[in-house]
Amino acid sequence: MRRERGKLVYKIYRALTYGLSPLIHLHLRWRKFRGLEHPLRWRERLGFPSFPRPPGPLLWFHAVSLGEGMCAIPVIKCCIERRPDVTVLMTTTTTSAFEVIKHQLPNNVIYQFSPIDTPAAIDAFLCYWNPNAVILIESELWPNLIIGAAKKRIALALLNARMSAKSYDSWSQSFIIPLTSLMLSKFLLILPLSTTQAIRFQLLQCPPFIINFCGDLKYAVGNIETAEGDQRALEELQVQLMNRKVWMASSIHKGEEKVMLDVHKALKQIHPDIITIIVPRHPHHGELIDLELEKEGVRVALRSRHDKLLPGTNIYVVDTLGELKKFYRLTPIAVIGGSFLPGSAGHNISEAAAAGCAVLTGPYIGHFSYMAIQMQRLNPLSVLQDCIHGLHWKGRMAGIF
């Protein structure tokens, strides 16, 4: 009975997405016009391929954005190493992920933008690429994709699986849970981030025998290859930072820069030559920070302009993509953003820790709280969490310096 109800709910979902397809396509074109979709390859989101499908077995890895895509790369490399006869197809949704990940993947990996979850786009994509298995990363549960793949007898796996409290509330609603249960029953393997995540999947009626544990893939911090010109620029910046106190605020969301600048002003009273590196989550936010600080008469060095740290410049804004790991090597302290405003869910803290940084976050770190707890068990001072929006970090940072 539960399975039949799930099939009925899915038929309703499929009919809705079919009927709304023209509006979804218009929305996609609007996103392209606003620069949110790739100007040349946006049709891949409708299921149209840009490359020929090689003969033989094919694995499809899908991640929504940059963070999820980066943690899939070690798995992809391992698959290629063990099965060089298998073709790997990688898809992501965002252009920011595309711009960074395309340089990190092995040369023989095919990279496409993921199809939107409409019947036509998913059916076209699956018929053309005909993968032997689909490996989804973290929380990519899309009914047309999952049910469509299962109908074609394509194996399904969910790696680094996570289910936030908010998502759990949505997927567990009385009308939706039959569909949730039907989708989860199609997976052959689910690897949750933690025991808490595993419990949520089981409460959503996921078969317990398909749940296994392997740890958080975001701990698999690999090296990022740096172009020769970029490497020289980083070395020059490292020379400019010598003999100066420096700290970094990374993955900063709009509104959080005010917290970071307040901390910068407080620290500047103790260390007049201090350098604050700000890495916004979205590059265009860096330009806004630059404009606001210029109005206040504050001199800012902007990464995209290749500005140098001249005397009197204390703030360096990294408004580029894919350079976080490089900059973590230049600073002893990293404040991880996306954690200071209510409703935020934090960002990966293991990259900064792996680079040897002292890690500080705000109070809202979502499922990354499990990662923070694990790291604090090993070293109570490895991650410090601030519950009053950063203002008393002046003393903490002064102690670290």
mmCIF file of C-alpha atoms in Angstrom:
data_model
loop_
_atom_site.group_PDB
_atom_site.id
_atom_site.type_symbol
_atom_site.label_atom_id
_atom_site.label_comp_id
_atom_site.label_asym_id
_atom_site.label_seq_id
_atom_site.Cartn_x
_atom_site.Cartn_y
_atom_site.Cartn_z
ATOM 1 C CA MET A 1 0.000 0.000 0.000
ATOM 2 C CA ARG A 2 2.805 2.441 0.903
ATOM 3 C CA ARG A 3 4.585 1.747 -2.390
ATOM 4 C CA GLU A 4 1.367 2.291 -4.360
ATOM 5 C CA ARG A 5 0.786 5.622 -2.613
ATOM 6 C CA GLY A 6 4.363 6.585 -3.421
ATOM 7 C CA LYS A 7 3.812 5.784 -7.094
ATOM 8 C CA LEU A 8 0.643 7.880 -7.088
ATOM 9 C CA VAL A 9 2.410 10.877 -5.515
ATOM 10 C CA TYR A 10 5.210 10.497 -8.059
ATOM 11 C CA LYS A 11 2.707 10.502 -10.948
ATOM 12 C CA ILE A 12 1.332 13.772 -9.585
ATOM 13 C CA TYR A 13 4.868 15.216 -9.300
ATOM 14 C CA ARG A 14 5.759 14.091 -12.818
ATOM 15 C CA ALA A 15 2.546 15.602 -14.227
ATOM 16 C CA LEU A 16 3.218 18.897 -12.418
ATOM 17 C CA THR A 17 6.806 19.133 -13.631
ATOM 18 C CA TYR A 18 5.664 18.239 -17.145
ATOM 19 C CA GLY A 19 2.978 20.938 -17.093
ATOM 20 C CA LEU A 20 5.324 23.525 -15.617
ATOM 21 C CA SER A 21 8.155 22.713 -18.049
ATOM 22 C CA PRO A 22 7.541 25.771 -20.304
ATOM 23 C CA LEU A 23 7.730 28.096 -17.264
ATOM 24 C CA ILE A 24 10.827 26.288 -15.966
ATOM 25 C CA HIS A 25 12.486 26.696 -19.368
ATOM 26 C CA LEU A 26 11.636 30.422 -19.375
ATOM 27 C CA HIS A 27 13.104 30.727 -15.891
ATOM 28 C CA LEU A 28 16.256 28.992 -17.112
ATOM 29 C CA ARG A 29 16.587 31.491 -19.974
ATOM 30 C CA TRP A 30 16.074 34.335 -17.502
ATOM 31 C CA ARG A 31 18.884 32.930 -15.345
ATOM 32 C CA LYS A 32 21.079 32.773 -18.460
ATOM 33 C CA PHE A 33 20.264 36.422 -19.199
ATOM 34 C CA ARG A 34 21.271 37.369 -15.625
ATOM 35 C CA GLY A 35 24.547 35.467 -15.959
ATOM 36 C CA LEU A 36 23.515 32.681 -13.556
ATOM 37 C CA GLU A 37 23.740 29.984 -16.241
ATOM 38 C CA HIS A 38 26.598 29.314 -18.655
ATOM 39 C CA PRO A 39 26.095 31.524 -21.758
ATOM 40 C CA LEU A 40 27.090 28.786 -24.236
ATOM 41 C CA ARG A 41 26.377 25.525 -22.421
ATOM 42 C CA TRP A 42 23.101 26.364 -20.698
ATOM 43 C CA ARG A 43 21.174 23.944 -22.959
ATOM 44 C CA GLU A 44 22.880 21.084 -21.120
ATOM 45 C CA ARG A 45 20.433 21.902 -18.303
ATOM 46 C CA LEU A 46 17.673 20.772 -20.670
ATOM 47 C CA GLY A 47 19.366 17.422 -21.227
ATOM 48 C CA PHE A 48 21.159 18.283 -24.469
ATOM 49 C CA PRO A 49 24.723 16.895 -24.558
ATOM 50 C CA SER A 50 27.830 18.837 -25.601
ATOM 51 C CA PHE A 51 30.106 15.824 -26.028
ATOM 52 C CA PRO A 52 29.819 12.370 -27.609
ATOM 53 C CA ARG A 53 29.258 9.421 -25.315
ATOM 54 C CA PRO A 54 32.230 7.042 -25.443
ATOM 55 C CA PRO A 55 31.494 3.319 -25.760
ATOM 56 C CA GLY A 56 31.658 1.094 -22.699
ATOM 57 C CA PRO A 57 30.562 1.475 -19.060
ATOM 58 C CA LEU A 58 29.938 4.967 -17.686
ATOM 59 C CA LEU A 59 29.597 6.304 -14.132
ATOM 60 C CA TRP A 60 27.655 9.514 -13.547
ATOM 61 C CA PHE A 61 28.669 11.633 -10.529
ATOM 62 C CA HIS A 62 26.365 14.523 -9.687
ATOM 63 C CA ALA A 63 26.866 17.339 -7.147
ATOM 64 C CA VAL A 64 24.915 20.551 -6.898
ATOM 65 C CA SER A 65 27.664 23.080 -6.170
ATOM 66 C CA LEU A 66 31.354 23.686 -5.547
ATOM 67 C CA GLY A 67 31.728 22.203 -2.057
ATOM 68 C CA GLU A 68 29.899 18.988 -2.922
ATOM 69 C CA GLY A 69 31.700 18.711 -6.241
ATOM 70 C CA MET A 70 35.137 19.089 -4.663
ATOM 71 C CA CYS A 71 34.508 16.239 -2.215
ATOM 72 C CA ALA A 72 33.522 13.991 -5.144
ATOM 73 C CA ILE A 73 36.889 14.458 -6.893
ATOM 74 C CA PRO A 74 38.898 12.035 -4.669
ATOM 75 C CA VAL A 75 36.244 9.361 -5.264
ATOM 76 C CA ILE A 76 36.349 9.984 -9.015
ATOM 77 C CA LYS A 77 40.144 9.691 -9.068
ATOM 78 C CA CYS A 78 39.962 6.454 -7.097
ATOM 79 C CA CYS A 79 37.394 5.008 -9.529
ATOM 80 C CA ILE A 80 39.566 5.889 -12.530
ATOM 81 C CA GLU A 81 42.635 4.407 -10.868
ATOM 82 C CA ARG A 82 40.876 1.124 -10.133
ATOM 83 C CA ARG A 83 38.807 0.930 -13.320
ATOM 84 C CA PRO A 84 40.538 2.837 -16.139
ATOM 85 C CA ASP A 85 38.151 1.190 -18.617
ATOM 86 C CA VAL A 86 35.181 3.093 -17.135
ATOM 87 C CA THR A 87 34.216 6.573 -18.398
ATOM 88 C CA VAL A 88 33.289 9.101 -15.705
ATOM 89 C CA LEU A 89 30.700 11.809 -16.324
ATOM 90 C CA MET A 90 30.606 14.652 -13.778
ATOM 91 C CA THR A 91 27.743 17.137 -13.511
ATOM 92 C CA THR A 92 27.148 20.154 -11.297
ATOM 93 C CA THR A 93 24.439 22.796 -11.248
ATOM 94 C CA THR A 94 26.231 26.100 -10.644
ATOM 95 C CA THR A 95 28.603 28.013 -12.901
ATOM 96 C CA SER A 96 30.874 28.738 -9.909
ATOM 97 C CA ALA A 97 31.410 25.002 -9.482
ATOM 98 C CA PHE A 98 32.040 24.627 -13.213
ATOM 99 C CA GLU A 99 34.742 27.321 -13.293
ATOM 100 C CA VAL A 100 36.729 25.696 -10.484
ATOM 101 C CA ILE A 101 36.123 21.957 -10.810
ATOM 102 C CA LYS A 102 36.846 21.738 -14.543
ATOM 103 C CA HIS A 103 40.511 22.459 -13.744
ATOM 104 C CA GLN A 104 40.681 19.858 -10.951
ATOM 105 C CA LEU A 105 39.206 16.835 -12.717
ATOM 106 C CA PRO A 106 41.354 14.278 -14.557
ATOM 107 C CA ASN A 107 41.570 15.007 -18.285
ATOM 108 C CA ASN A 108 39.490 12.011 -19.321
ATOM 109 C CA VAL A 109 36.447 12.984 -17.213
ATOM 110 C CA ILE A 110 33.491 14.421 -19.153
ATOM 111 C CA TYR A 111 32.007 17.495 -17.465
ATOM 112 C CA GLN A 112 28.415 18.629 -18.123
ATOM 113 C CA PHE A 113 25.858 20.805 -16.389
ATOM 114 C CA SER A 114 23.169 18.736 -14.694
ATOM 115 C CA PRO A 115 19.698 18.459 -16.242
ATOM 116 C CA ILE A 116 16.799 20.127 -14.471
ATOM 117 C CA ASP A 117 14.323 17.690 -12.935
ATOM 118 C CA THR A 118 11.682 17.804 -15.661
ATOM 119 C CA PRO A 119 10.579 14.616 -17.439
ATOM 120 C CA ALA A 120 11.891 15.719 -20.851
ATOM 121 C CA ALA A 121 15.309 16.864 -19.594
ATOM 122 C CA ILE A 122 15.916 13.806 -17.395
ATOM 123 C CA ASP A 123 14.670 11.315 -19.997
ATOM 124 C CA ALA A 124 16.834 12.903 -22.717
ATOM 125 C CA PHE A 125 19.877 12.904 -20.450
ATOM 126 C CA LEU A 126 19.486 9.290 -19.311
ATOM 127 C CA CYS A 127 18.739 7.989 -22.822
ATOM 128 C CA TYR A 128 21.812 9.687 -24.292
ATOM 129 C CA TRP A 129 24.397 8.967 -21.582
ATOM 130 C CA ASN A 130 22.896 5.643 -20.444
ATOM 131 C CA PRO A 131 25.031 5.419 -17.270
ATOM 132 C CA ASN A 132 25.625 2.138 -15.492
ATOM 133 C CA ALA A 133 25.428 3.888 -12.114
ATOM 134 C CA VAL A 134 24.478 7.292 -10.720
ATOM 135 C CA ILE A 135 26.404 8.579 -7.693
ATOM 136 C CA LEU A 136 24.675 11.539 -6.061
ATOM 137 C CA ILE A 137 26.468 13.727 -3.505
ATOM 138 C CA GLU A 138 24.973 14.904 -0.193
ATOM 139 C CA SER A 139 21.304 15.877 -0.642
ATOM 140 C CA GLU A 140 20.420 15.661 -4.324
ATOM 141 C CA LEU A 141 17.068 13.889 -4.094
ATOM 142 C CA TRP A 142 15.168 14.583 -7.319
ATOM 143 C CA PRO A 143 12.131 12.375 -8.056
ATOM 144 C CA ASN A 144 12.300 12.330 -11.875
ATOM 145 C CA LEU A 145 16.028 11.602 -11.804
ATOM 146 C CA ILE A 146 15.832 8.835 -9.185
ATOM 147 C CA ILE A 147 12.680 7.107 -10.433
ATOM 148 C CA GLY A 148 13.788 7.510 -14.066
ATOM 149 C CA ALA A 149 17.164 5.925 -13.350
ATOM 150 C CA ALA A 150 15.557 3.069 -11.403
ATOM 151 C CA LYS A 151 13.174 2.315 -14.283
ATOM 152 C CA LYS A 152 16.208 1.922 -16.538
ATOM 153 C CA ARG A 153 17.796 -0.402 -13.952
ATOM 154 C CA ILE A 154 20.614 2.073 -13.317
ATOM 155 C CA ALA A 155 22.295 1.577 -9.934
ATOM 156 C CA LEU A 156 21.908 4.492 -7.517
ATOM 157 C CA ALA A 157 24.148 5.570 -4.623
ATOM 158 C CA LEU A 158 24.071 8.594 -2.307
ATOM 159 C CA LEU A 159 27.479 9.601 -0.896
ATOM 160 C CA ASN A 160 28.082 11.988 1.999
ATOM 161 C CA ALA A 161 24.325 11.819 2.481
ATOM 162 C CA ARG A 162 22.870 14.537 4.639
ATOM 163 C CA MET A 163 19.362 15.462 5.674
ATOM 164 C CA SER A 164 19.055 18.774 7.526
ATOM 165 C CA ALA A 165 16.320 19.234 10.108
ATOM 166 C CA LYS A 166 14.506 21.577 7.714
ATOM 167 C CA SER A 167 14.745 19.098 4.813
ATOM 168 C CA TYR A 168 13.613 16.289 7.094
ATOM 169 C CA ASP A 169 10.498 18.260 8.035
ATOM 170 C CA SER A 170 9.720 18.763 4.334
ATOM 171 C CA TRP A 171 10.342 15.166 3.207
ATOM 172 C CA SER A 172 8.444 13.696 6.187
ATOM 173 C CA GLN A 173 5.146 15.500 5.574
ATOM 174 C CA SER A 174 2.243 13.042 5.463
ATOM 175 C CA PHE A 175 1.522 13.643 1.765
ATOM 176 C CA ILE A 176 5.191 13.585 0.688
ATOM 177 C CA ILE A 177 6.616 10.708 2.742
ATOM 178 C CA PRO A 178 5.248 7.946 0.461
ATOM 179 C CA LEU A 179 7.264 9.517 -2.387
ATOM 180 C CA THR A 180 10.288 9.937 -0.086
ATOM 181 C CA SER A 181 10.098 6.272 0.889
ATOM 182 C CA LEU A 182 9.734 5.209 -2.755
ATOM 183 C CA MET A 183 12.804 7.227 -3.811
ATOM 184 C CA LEU A 184 15.009 5.978 -0.969
ATOM 185 C CA SER A 185 14.022 2.379 -1.738
ATOM 186 C CA LYS A 186 15.645 2.746 -5.189
ATOM 187 C CA PHE A 187 19.152 3.247 -3.767
ATOM 188 C CA LEU A 188 21.576 0.379 -3.429
ATOM 189 C CA LEU A 189 23.898 2.346 -1.116
ATOM 190 C CA ILE A 190 23.581 5.392 1.157
ATOM 191 C CA LEU A 191 26.622 6.669 3.068
ATOM 192 C CA PRO A 192 25.429 9.266 5.614
ATOM 193 C CA LEU A 193 27.639 11.920 7.165
ATOM 194 C CA SER A 194 26.864 10.860 10.732
ATOM 195 C CA THR A 195 24.693 8.663 12.927
ATOM 196 C CA THR A 196 22.203 11.518 13.258
ATOM 197 C CA GLN A 197 21.872 11.717 9.482
ATOM 198 C CA ALA A 198 21.465 7.929 9.278
ATOM 199 C CA ILE A 199 18.636 8.039 11.822
ATOM 200 C CA ARG A 200 16.831 10.706 9.800
ATOM 201 C CA PHE A 201 17.075 8.597 6.648
ATOM 202 C CA GLN A 202 15.712 5.578 8.522
ATOM 203 C CA LEU A 203 12.847 7.652 9.925
ATOM 204 C CA LEU A 204 12.048 8.513 6.308
ATOM 205 C CA GLN A 205 11.632 4.747 5.777
ATOM 206 C CA CYS A 206 14.962 4.168 4.063
ATOM 207 C CA PRO A 207 15.829 0.429 4.074
ATOM 208 C CA PRO A 208 18.400 0.101 6.904
ATOM 209 C CA PHE A 209 20.490 -2.528 5.106
ATOM 210 C CA ILE A 210 21.588 -0.044 2.408
ATOM 211 C CA ILE A 211 22.980 2.424 4.991
ATOM 212 C CA ASN A 212 26.715 2.169 5.601
ATOM 213 C CA PHE A 213 29.394 4.496 7.008
ATOM 214 C CA CYS A 214 32.693 5.662 5.526
ATOM 215 C CA GLY A 215 33.214 9.080 7.158
ATOM 216 C CA ASP A 216 32.797 12.589 5.799
ATOM 217 C CA LEU A 217 34.266 12.976 2.300
ATOM 218 C CA LYS A 218 34.976 16.632 3.076
ATOM 219 C CA TYR A 219 37.835 15.431 5.257
ATOM 220 C CA ALA A 220 39.507 14.200 2.064
ATOM 221 C CA VAL A 221 41.349 17.474 1.532
ATOM 222 C CA GLY A 222 43.577 17.207 -1.515
ATOM 223 C CA ASN A 223 45.996 19.666 -3.070
ATOM 224 C CA ILE A 224 44.771 22.183 -5.621
ATOM 225 C CA GLU A 225 46.947 22.656 -8.658
ATOM 226 C CA THR A 226 48.065 26.237 -9.116
ATOM 227 C CA ALA A 227 48.978 27.767 -12.459
ATOM 228 C CA GLU A 228 52.529 29.089 -12.691
ATOM 229 C CA GLY A 229 51.437 32.727 -12.903
ATOM 230 C CA ASP A 230 49.059 32.367 -9.936
ATOM 231 C CA GLN A 231 51.769 30.641 -7.925
ATOM 232 C CA ARG A 232 54.168 33.548 -8.497
ATOM 233 C CA ALA A 233 51.467 36.013 -7.434
ATOM 234 C CA LEU A 234 50.846 34.026 -4.238
ATOM 235 C CA GLU A 235 54.568 33.939 -3.471
ATOM 236 C CA GLU A 236 54.762 37.716 -3.964
ATOM 237 C CA LEU A 237 51.807 38.162 -1.631
ATOM 238 C CA GLN A 238 53.468 35.907 0.937
ATOM 239 C CA VAL A 239 56.519 38.183 0.858
ATOM 240 C CA GLN A 240 54.289 41.228 1.397
ATOM 241 C CA LEU A 241 52.688 39.524 4.406
ATOM 242 C CA MET A 242 56.007 38.775 6.095
ATOM 243 C CA ASN A 243 56.446 40.360 9.513
ATOM 244 C CA ARG A 244 52.772 41.401 9.578
ATOM 245 C CA LYS A 245 49.908 39.924 11.594
ATOM 246 C CA VAL A 246 47.319 38.344 9.290
ATOM 247 C CA TRP A 247 43.979 36.566 9.626
ATOM 248 C CA MET A 248 41.342 35.511 7.118
ATOM 249 C CA ALA A 249 37.546 35.547 7.021
ATOM 250 C CA SER A 250 36.472 32.966 4.438
ATOM 251 C CA SER A 251 33.177 32.107 2.704
ATOM 252 C CA ILE A 252 31.628 35.340 3.983
ATOM 253 C CA HIS A 253 27.948 35.837 3.165
ATOM 254 C CA LYS A 254 26.314 39.190 2.599
ATOM 255 C CA GLY A 255 25.813 40.900 5.955
ATOM 256 C CA GLU A 256 28.633 39.036 7.692
ATOM 257 C CA GLU A 257 31.270 41.457 6.427
ATOM 258 C CA LYS A 258 30.048 43.925 9.059
ATOM 259 C CA VAL A 259 31.029 41.472 11.804
ATOM 260 C CA MET A 260 34.441 40.895 10.230
ATOM 261 C CA LEU A 261 35.146 44.596 9.772
ATOM 262 C CA ASP A 262 34.222 45.290 13.410
ATOM 263 C CA VAL A 263 36.736 42.639 14.474
ATOM 264 C CA HIS A 264 39.300 44.132 12.071
ATOM 265 C CA LYS A 265 38.898 47.589 13.620
ATOM 266 C CA ALA A 266 39.283 46.180 17.130
ATOM 267 C CA LEU A 267 42.400 44.195 16.194
ATOM 268 C CA LYS A 268 43.898 47.182 14.384
ATOM 269 C CA GLN A 269 44.007 49.059 17.678
ATOM 270 C CA ILE A 270 46.337 46.352 19.038
ATOM 271 C CA HIS A 271 48.233 45.590 15.810
ATOM 272 C CA PRO A 272 48.223 48.699 13.559
ATOM 273 C CA ASP A 273 49.825 46.814 10.660
ATOM 274 C CA ILE A 274 47.407 43.855 10.744
ATOM 275 C CA ILE A 275 46.140 42.411 7.452
ATOM 276 C CA THR A 276 42.580 41.121 7.174
ATOM 277 C CA ILE A 277 41.921 38.834 4.194
ATOM 278 C CA ILE A 278 38.230 38.630 3.293
ATOM 279 C CA VAL A 279 37.040 35.884 0.927
ATOM 280 C CA PRO A 280 33.361 36.395 0.047
ATOM 281 C CA ARG A 281 31.238 33.371 -0.774
ATOM 282 C CA HIS A 282 30.295 35.014 -4.080
ATOM 283 C CA PRO A 283 32.943 37.051 -5.967
ATOM 284 C CA HIS A 284 30.626 39.963 -6.854
ATOM 285 C CA HIS A 285 30.164 40.553 -3.114
ATOM 286 C CA GLY A 286 33.850 41.493 -2.997
ATOM 287 C CA GLU A 287 33.249 44.481 -5.268
ATOM 288 C CA LEU A 288 30.445 45.672 -2.975
ATOM 289 C CA ILE A 289 32.722 45.420 0.062
ATOM 290 C CA ASP A 290 35.393 47.390 -1.813
ATOM 291 C CA LEU A 291 32.924 50.155 -2.761
ATOM 292 C CA GLU A 292 31.546 50.451 0.781
ATOM 293 C CA LEU A 293 35.007 50.679 2.342
ATOM 294 C CA GLU A 294 36.159 53.237 -0.238
ATOM 295 C CA LYS A 295 33.266 55.473 0.854
ATOM 296 C CA GLU A 296 34.693 55.303 4.380
ATOM 297 C CA GLY A 297 38.157 56.184 3.096
ATOM 298 C CA VAL A 298 39.526 52.683 3.729
ATOM 299 C CA ARG A 299 42.082 51.418 1.200
ATOM 300 C CA VAL A 300 41.362 47.919 -0.107
ATOM 301 C CA ALA A 301 43.484 45.588 -2.242
ATOM 302 C CA LEU A 302 41.309 43.542 -4.607
ATOM 303 C CA ARG A 303 42.511 40.148 -5.813
ATOM 304 C CA SER A 304 40.763 40.381 -9.203
ATOM 305 C CA ARG A 305 42.618 43.660 -9.923
ATOM 306 C CA HIS A 306 45.960 42.112 -8.927
ATOM 307 C CA ASP A 307 46.366 44.870 -6.338
ATOM 308 C CA LYS A 308 49.455 44.806 -4.138
ATOM 309 C CA LEU A 309 49.449 45.384 -0.399
ATOM 310 C CA LEU A 310 50.809 48.912 -0.339
ATOM 311 C CA PRO A 311 51.691 50.709 2.918
ATOM 312 C CA GLY A 312 48.473 51.841 4.568
ATOM 313 C CA THR A 313 46.414 48.985 3.065
ATOM 314 C CA ASN A 314 45.132 46.580 5.710
ATOM 315 C CA ILE A 315 42.314 44.748 3.913
ATOM 316 C CA TYR A 316 42.771 42.264 1.065
ATOM 317 C CA VAL A 317 39.579 41.048 -0.644
ATOM 318 C CA VAL A 318 39.798 37.788 -2.594
ATOM 319 C CA ASP A 319 36.977 38.184 -5.120
ATOM 320 C CA THR A 320 37.954 35.117 -7.161
ATOM 321 C CA LEU A 321 36.854 31.481 -7.190
ATOM 322 C CA GLY A 322 38.612 28.313 -6.111
ATOM 323 C CA GLU A 323 41.479 29.870 -4.143
ATOM 324 C CA LEU A 324 40.478 29.198 -0.540
ATOM 325 C CA LYS A 325 42.948 26.371 0.033
ATOM 326 C CA LYS A 326 45.773 28.484 -1.355
ATOM 327 C CA PHE A 327 45.027 31.372 1.005
ATOM 328 C CA TYR A 328 44.614 29.136 4.047
ATOM 329 C CA ARG A 329 48.356 28.476 3.713
ATOM 330 C CA LEU A 330 49.093 32.184 4.166
ATOM 331 C CA THR A 331 47.289 32.762 7.450
ATOM 332 C CA PRO A 332 47.425 31.310 10.985
ATOM 333 C CA ILE A 333 43.758 32.108 11.741
ATOM 334 C CA ALA A 334 40.663 31.369 9.655
ATOM 335 C CA VAL A 335 37.170 32.552 10.538
ATOM 336 C CA ILE A 336 34.665 30.469 8.570
ATOM 337 C CA GLY A 337 31.623 32.429 7.410
ATOM 338 C CA GLY A 338 28.124 31.336 6.553
ATOM 339 C CA SER A 339 27.732 30.853 10.303
ATOM 340 C CA PHE A 340 26.873 34.249 11.818
ATOM 341 C CA LEU A 341 23.336 34.968 10.631
ATOM 342 C CA PRO A 342 20.227 33.011 11.708
ATOM 343 C CA GLY A 343 19.290 30.439 9.075
ATOM 344 C CA SER A 344 22.917 29.906 8.026
ATOM 345 C CA ALA A 345 24.399 26.399 7.912
ATOM 346 C CA GLY A 346 28.169 26.957 7.945
ATOM 347 C CA HIS A 347 30.869 25.760 5.553
ATOM 348 C CA ASN A 348 33.583 23.126 5.494
ATOM 349 C CA ILE A 349 36.070 23.742 8.329
ATOM 350 C CA SER A 350 38.407 20.823 7.569
ATOM 351 C CA GLU A 351 40.194 22.635 4.709
ATOM 352 C CA ALA A 352 41.366 25.400 7.026
ATOM 353 C CA ALA A 353 42.310 22.917 9.758
ATOM 354 C CA ALA A 354 44.283 20.792 7.276
ATOM 355 C CA ALA A 355 46.293 23.904 6.324
ATOM 356 C CA GLY A 356 47.226 24.402 9.985
ATOM 357 C CA CYS A 357 44.896 27.317 10.710
ATOM 358 C CA ALA A 358 43.278 27.999 14.049
ATOM 359 C CA VAL A 359 39.570 27.748 13.121
ATOM 360 C CA LEU A 360 36.792 29.976 14.441
ATOM 361 C CA THR A 361 33.120 29.961 13.433
ATOM 362 C CA GLY A 362 29.863 31.618 14.300
ATOM 363 C CA PRO A 363 26.999 29.859 16.130
ATOM 364 C CA TYR A 364 25.086 28.614 13.057
ATOM 365 C CA ILE A 365 27.034 25.753 11.482
ATOM 366 C CA GLY A 366 24.285 23.223 10.688
ATOM 367 C CA HIS A 367 25.479 19.696 9.918
ATOM 368 C CA PHE A 368 29.097 20.878 10.204
ATOM 369 C CA SER A 369 28.547 20.811 13.975
ATOM 370 C CA TYR A 370 29.281 17.075 13.814
ATOM 371 C CA MET A 371 32.630 17.805 12.153
ATOM 372 C CA ALA A 372 33.389 20.466 14.792
ATOM 373 C CA ILE A 373 32.584 18.054 17.639
ATOM 374 C CA GLN A 374 34.871 15.385 16.180
ATOM 375 C CA MET A 375 37.739 17.842 15.803
ATOM 376 C CA GLN A 376 37.215 19.232 19.325
ATOM 377 C CA ARG A 377 37.410 15.705 20.745
ATOM 378 C CA LEU A 378 40.887 15.393 19.285
ATOM 379 C CA ASN A 379 41.884 18.921 20.302
ATOM 380 C CA PRO A 380 39.489 21.152 22.286
ATOM 381 C CA LEU A 381 41.151 24.274 20.815
ATOM 382 C CA SER A 382 41.031 23.117 17.178
ATOM 383 C CA VAL A 383 37.673 24.814 16.551
ATOM 384 C CA LEU A 384 36.371 27.756 18.568
ATOM 385 C CA GLN A 385 32.717 28.667 18.181
ATOM 386 C CA ASP A 386 31.523 32.186 18.947
ATOM 387 C CA CYS A 387 27.980 32.797 20.120
ATOM 388 C CA ILE A 388 28.078 36.631 20.280
ATOM 389 C CA HIS A 389 28.886 37.342 16.634
ATOM 390 C CA GLY A 390 32.636 37.667 16.818
ATOM 391 C CA LEU A 391 33.147 40.752 18.949
ATOM 392 C CA HIS A 392 35.116 39.039 21.732
ATOM 393 C CA TRP A 393 37.475 37.403 19.232
ATOM 394 C CA LYS A 394 39.766 40.370 19.674
ATOM 395 C CA GLY A 395 41.085 38.774 22.862
ATOM 396 C CA ARG A 396 41.151 35.261 21.415
ATOM 397 C CA MET A 397 42.986 36.326 18.292
ATOM 398 C CA ALA A 398 45.401 38.474 20.223
ATOM 399 C CA GLY A 399 46.250 35.363 22.224
ATOM 400 C CA ILE A 400 46.794 33.313 19.059
ATOM 401 C CA PHE A 401 48.982 36.029 17.508
#
